[in-house]
Amino acid sequence: PITPGELLCLGSSLAFSGLFYYLYRKKARAVARIQEAPKLQVDDDLPVLVSAADGRCLPYVALEGIVLPAKAALTSHYHEGLQGVIQKLLLKEHRLIWNSLARTW
């Protein structure tokens, strides 16, 4: 005899397993798209290629080429001769709305 509590536990376990499998498959598809991304060179043809794409956007692309720093390159303290640059960051602030029920922003 199976009790209602055991059925509840079994049902919730199956529901969570299905949810986590769905999320896993969704992330696996995104990783596969990134790994299959075309490799493009940074040259004079790149702006033409971007302007010809749908919405003027290339979803997943690996760019290869020489990167020049805006001011000075960063040097590593741990590996001599290793240099790097920082990618330009875009910060977007979302508007805060007061939630009077929870009394939070």
PDB file of C-alpha atoms in Angstrom:
ATOM      1  CA  PRO A   1       0.000   0.000   0.000  1.00  0.00           C
ATOM      2  CA  ILE A   2       1.279   3.437  -1.001  1.00  0.00           C
ATOM      3  CA  THR A   3       0.394   6.369   1.224  1.00  0.00           C
ATOM      4  CA  PRO A   4      -0.668   9.786  -0.134  1.00  0.00           C
ATOM      5  CA  GLY A   5       2.547  11.298   1.259  1.00  0.00           C
ATOM      6  CA  GLU A   6       4.646   8.876  -0.755  1.00  0.00           C
ATOM      7  CA  LEU A   7       2.655   9.685  -3.894  1.00  0.00           C
ATOM      8  CA  LEU A   8       3.169  13.398  -3.246  1.00  0.00           C
ATOM      9  CA  CYS A   9       6.920  12.893  -2.832  1.00  0.00           C
ATOM     10  CA  LEU A  10       7.102  10.767  -5.992  1.00  0.00           C
ATOM     11  CA  GLY A  11       5.113  13.306  -8.021  1.00  0.00           C
ATOM     12  CA  SER A  12       7.164  16.272  -6.834  1.00  0.00           C
ATOM     13  CA  SER A  13      10.387  14.351  -7.487  1.00  0.00           C
ATOM     14  CA  LEU A  14       9.289  13.607 -11.058  1.00  0.00           C
ATOM     15  CA  ALA A  15       8.217  17.224 -11.576  1.00  0.00           C
ATOM     16  CA  PHE A  16      11.556  18.591 -10.350  1.00  0.00           C
ATOM     17  CA  SER A  17      13.470  16.032 -12.418  1.00  0.00           C
ATOM     18  CA  GLY A  18      11.539  17.082 -15.517  1.00  0.00           C
ATOM     19  CA  LEU A  19      12.150  20.777 -14.798  1.00  0.00           C
ATOM     20  CA  PHE A  20      15.885  20.310 -14.271  1.00  0.00           C
ATOM     21  CA  TYR A  21      16.191  18.155 -17.390  1.00  0.00           C
ATOM     22  CA  TYR A  22      14.414  20.851 -19.418  1.00  0.00           C
ATOM     23  CA  LEU A  23      16.799  23.516 -18.079  1.00  0.00           C
ATOM     24  CA  TYR A  24      19.790  21.269 -18.765  1.00  0.00           C
ATOM     25  CA  ARG A  25      18.730  20.683 -22.377  1.00  0.00           C
ATOM     26  CA  LYS A  26      18.106  24.404 -22.890  1.00  0.00           C
ATOM     27  CA  LYS A  27      21.610  25.289 -21.671  1.00  0.00           C
ATOM     28  CA  ALA A  28      23.140  22.419 -23.662  1.00  0.00           C
ATOM     29  CA  ARG A  29      21.600  23.823 -26.864  1.00  0.00           C
ATOM     30  CA  ALA A  30      23.048  27.270 -26.069  1.00  0.00           C
ATOM     31  CA  VAL A  31      26.500  25.772 -25.476  1.00  0.00           C
ATOM     32  CA  ALA A  32      26.285  23.838 -28.752  1.00  0.00           C
ATOM     33  CA  ARG A  33      25.398  27.040 -30.625  1.00  0.00           C
ATOM     34  CA  ILE A  34      28.378  28.826 -29.086  1.00  0.00           C
ATOM     35  CA  GLN A  35      30.756  25.978 -29.949  1.00  0.00           C
ATOM     36  CA  GLU A  36      29.509  25.957 -33.556  1.00  0.00           C
ATOM     37  CA  ALA A  37      29.922  29.735 -33.859  1.00  0.00           C
ATOM     38  CA  PRO A  38      31.664  30.843 -37.042  1.00  0.00           C
ATOM     39  CA  LYS A  39      35.145  32.333 -36.631  1.00  0.00           C
ATOM     40  CA  LEU A  40      35.567  35.714 -38.291  1.00  0.00           C
ATOM     41  CA  GLN A  41      38.637  37.883 -38.720  1.00  0.00           C
ATOM     42  CA  VAL A  42      38.669  41.513 -37.627  1.00  0.00           C
ATOM     43  CA  ASP A  43      39.259  43.259 -40.949  1.00  0.00           C
ATOM     44  CA  ASP A  44      37.603  45.669 -43.372  1.00  0.00           C
ATOM     45  CA  ASP A  45      34.946  43.107 -44.394  1.00  0.00           C
ATOM     46  CA  LEU A  46      33.501  42.793 -40.875  1.00  0.00           C
ATOM     47  CA  PRO A  47      31.323  45.986 -40.941  1.00  0.00           C
ATOM     48  CA  VAL A  48      29.874  44.927 -44.300  1.00  0.00           C
ATOM     49  CA  LEU A  49      29.050  41.473 -42.920  1.00  0.00           C
ATOM     50  CA  VAL A  50      27.388  42.919 -39.797  1.00  0.00           C
ATOM     51  CA  SER A  51      25.305  45.430 -41.761  1.00  0.00           C
ATOM     52  CA  ALA A  52      24.099  42.634 -44.088  1.00  0.00           C
ATOM     53  CA  ALA A  53      22.981  40.398 -41.174  1.00  0.00           C
ATOM     54  CA  ASP A  54      19.410  40.272 -39.854  1.00  0.00           C
ATOM     55  CA  GLY A  55      18.864  43.140 -37.444  1.00  0.00           C
ATOM     56  CA  ARG A  56      22.476  44.221 -37.938  1.00  0.00           C
ATOM     57  CA  CYS A  57      23.485  41.674 -35.298  1.00  0.00           C
ATOM     58  CA  LEU A  58      25.474  38.429 -35.384  1.00  0.00           C
ATOM     59  CA  PRO A  59      24.193  36.217 -32.544  1.00  0.00           C
ATOM     60  CA  TYR A  60      27.207  33.976 -31.809  1.00  0.00           C
ATOM     61  CA  VAL A  61      30.515  34.770 -33.492  1.00  0.00           C
ATOM     62  CA  ALA A  62      34.129  34.203 -32.468  1.00  0.00           C
ATOM     63  CA  LEU A  63      36.244  37.175 -33.528  1.00  0.00           C
ATOM     64  CA  GLU A  64      39.933  36.649 -34.199  1.00  0.00           C
ATOM     65  CA  GLY A  65      42.389  39.448 -34.675  1.00  0.00           C
ATOM     66  CA  ILE A  66      44.666  41.947 -33.028  1.00  0.00           C
ATOM     67  CA  VAL A  67      43.211  43.994 -30.193  1.00  0.00           C
ATOM     68  CA  LEU A  68      44.678  47.396 -29.389  1.00  0.00           C
ATOM     69  CA  PRO A  69      44.225  48.915 -25.918  1.00  0.00           C
ATOM     70  CA  ALA A  70      42.568  52.314 -25.591  1.00  0.00           C
ATOM     71  CA  LYS A  71      45.240  53.600 -23.183  1.00  0.00           C
ATOM     72  CA  ALA A  72      47.734  51.033 -21.931  1.00  0.00           C
ATOM     73  CA  ALA A  73      47.654  47.256 -21.877  1.00  0.00           C
ATOM     74  CA  LEU A  74      47.315  45.474 -18.539  1.00  0.00           C
ATOM     75  CA  THR A  75      50.344  43.436 -17.536  1.00  0.00           C
ATOM     76  CA  SER A  76      50.197  40.341 -15.385  1.00  0.00           C
ATOM     77  CA  HIS A  77      51.866  40.351 -11.980  1.00  0.00           C
ATOM     78  CA  TYR A  78      52.267  36.579 -12.075  1.00  0.00           C
ATOM     79  CA  HIS A  79      53.382  35.798 -15.651  1.00  0.00           C
ATOM     80  CA  GLU A  80      56.097  37.927 -17.179  1.00  0.00           C
ATOM     81  CA  GLY A  81      55.337  39.144 -20.687  1.00  0.00           C
ATOM     82  CA  LEU A  82      51.594  38.387 -20.486  1.00  0.00           C
ATOM     83  CA  GLN A  83      49.353  41.342 -21.373  1.00  0.00           C
ATOM     84  CA  GLY A  84      45.617  41.836 -21.724  1.00  0.00           C
ATOM     85  CA  VAL A  85      42.875  44.379 -22.297  1.00  0.00           C
ATOM     86  CA  ILE A  86      39.469  44.973 -20.748  1.00  0.00           C
ATOM     87  CA  GLN A  87      36.366  44.709 -22.890  1.00  0.00           C
ATOM     88  CA  LYS A  88      34.190  47.803 -22.965  1.00  0.00           C
ATOM     89  CA  LEU A  89      31.344  47.228 -20.553  1.00  0.00           C
ATOM     90  CA  LEU A  90      27.780  48.436 -20.904  1.00  0.00           C
ATOM     91  CA  LEU A  91      25.846  48.967 -17.704  1.00  0.00           C
ATOM     92  CA  LYS A  92      22.071  49.186 -17.903  1.00  0.00           C
ATOM     93  CA  GLU A  93      20.194  50.219 -14.787  1.00  0.00           C
ATOM     94  CA  HIS A  94      16.668  49.008 -14.339  1.00  0.00           C
ATOM     95  CA  ARG A  95      14.145  51.376 -12.873  1.00  0.00           C
ATOM     96  CA  LEU A  96      13.275  50.618  -9.285  1.00  0.00           C
ATOM     97  CA  ILE A  97       9.610  50.371  -8.371  1.00  0.00           C
ATOM     98  CA  TRP A  98       8.392  50.511  -4.782  1.00  0.00           C
ATOM     99  CA  ASN A  99       6.500  47.392  -3.754  1.00  0.00           C
ATOM    100  CA  SER A 100       4.160  48.577  -1.010  1.00  0.00           C
ATOM    101  CA  LEU A 101       3.123  45.040  -0.091  1.00  0.00           C
ATOM    102  CA  ALA A 102       6.665  43.792   0.569  1.00  0.00           C
ATOM    103  CA  ARG A 103       7.966  47.306   1.408  1.00  0.00           C
ATOM    104  CA  THR A 104      10.978  46.900  -0.871  1.00  0.00           C
ATOM    105  CA  TRP A 105      12.280  48.559  -4.001  1.00  0.00           C
TER     106      TRP A 105
END
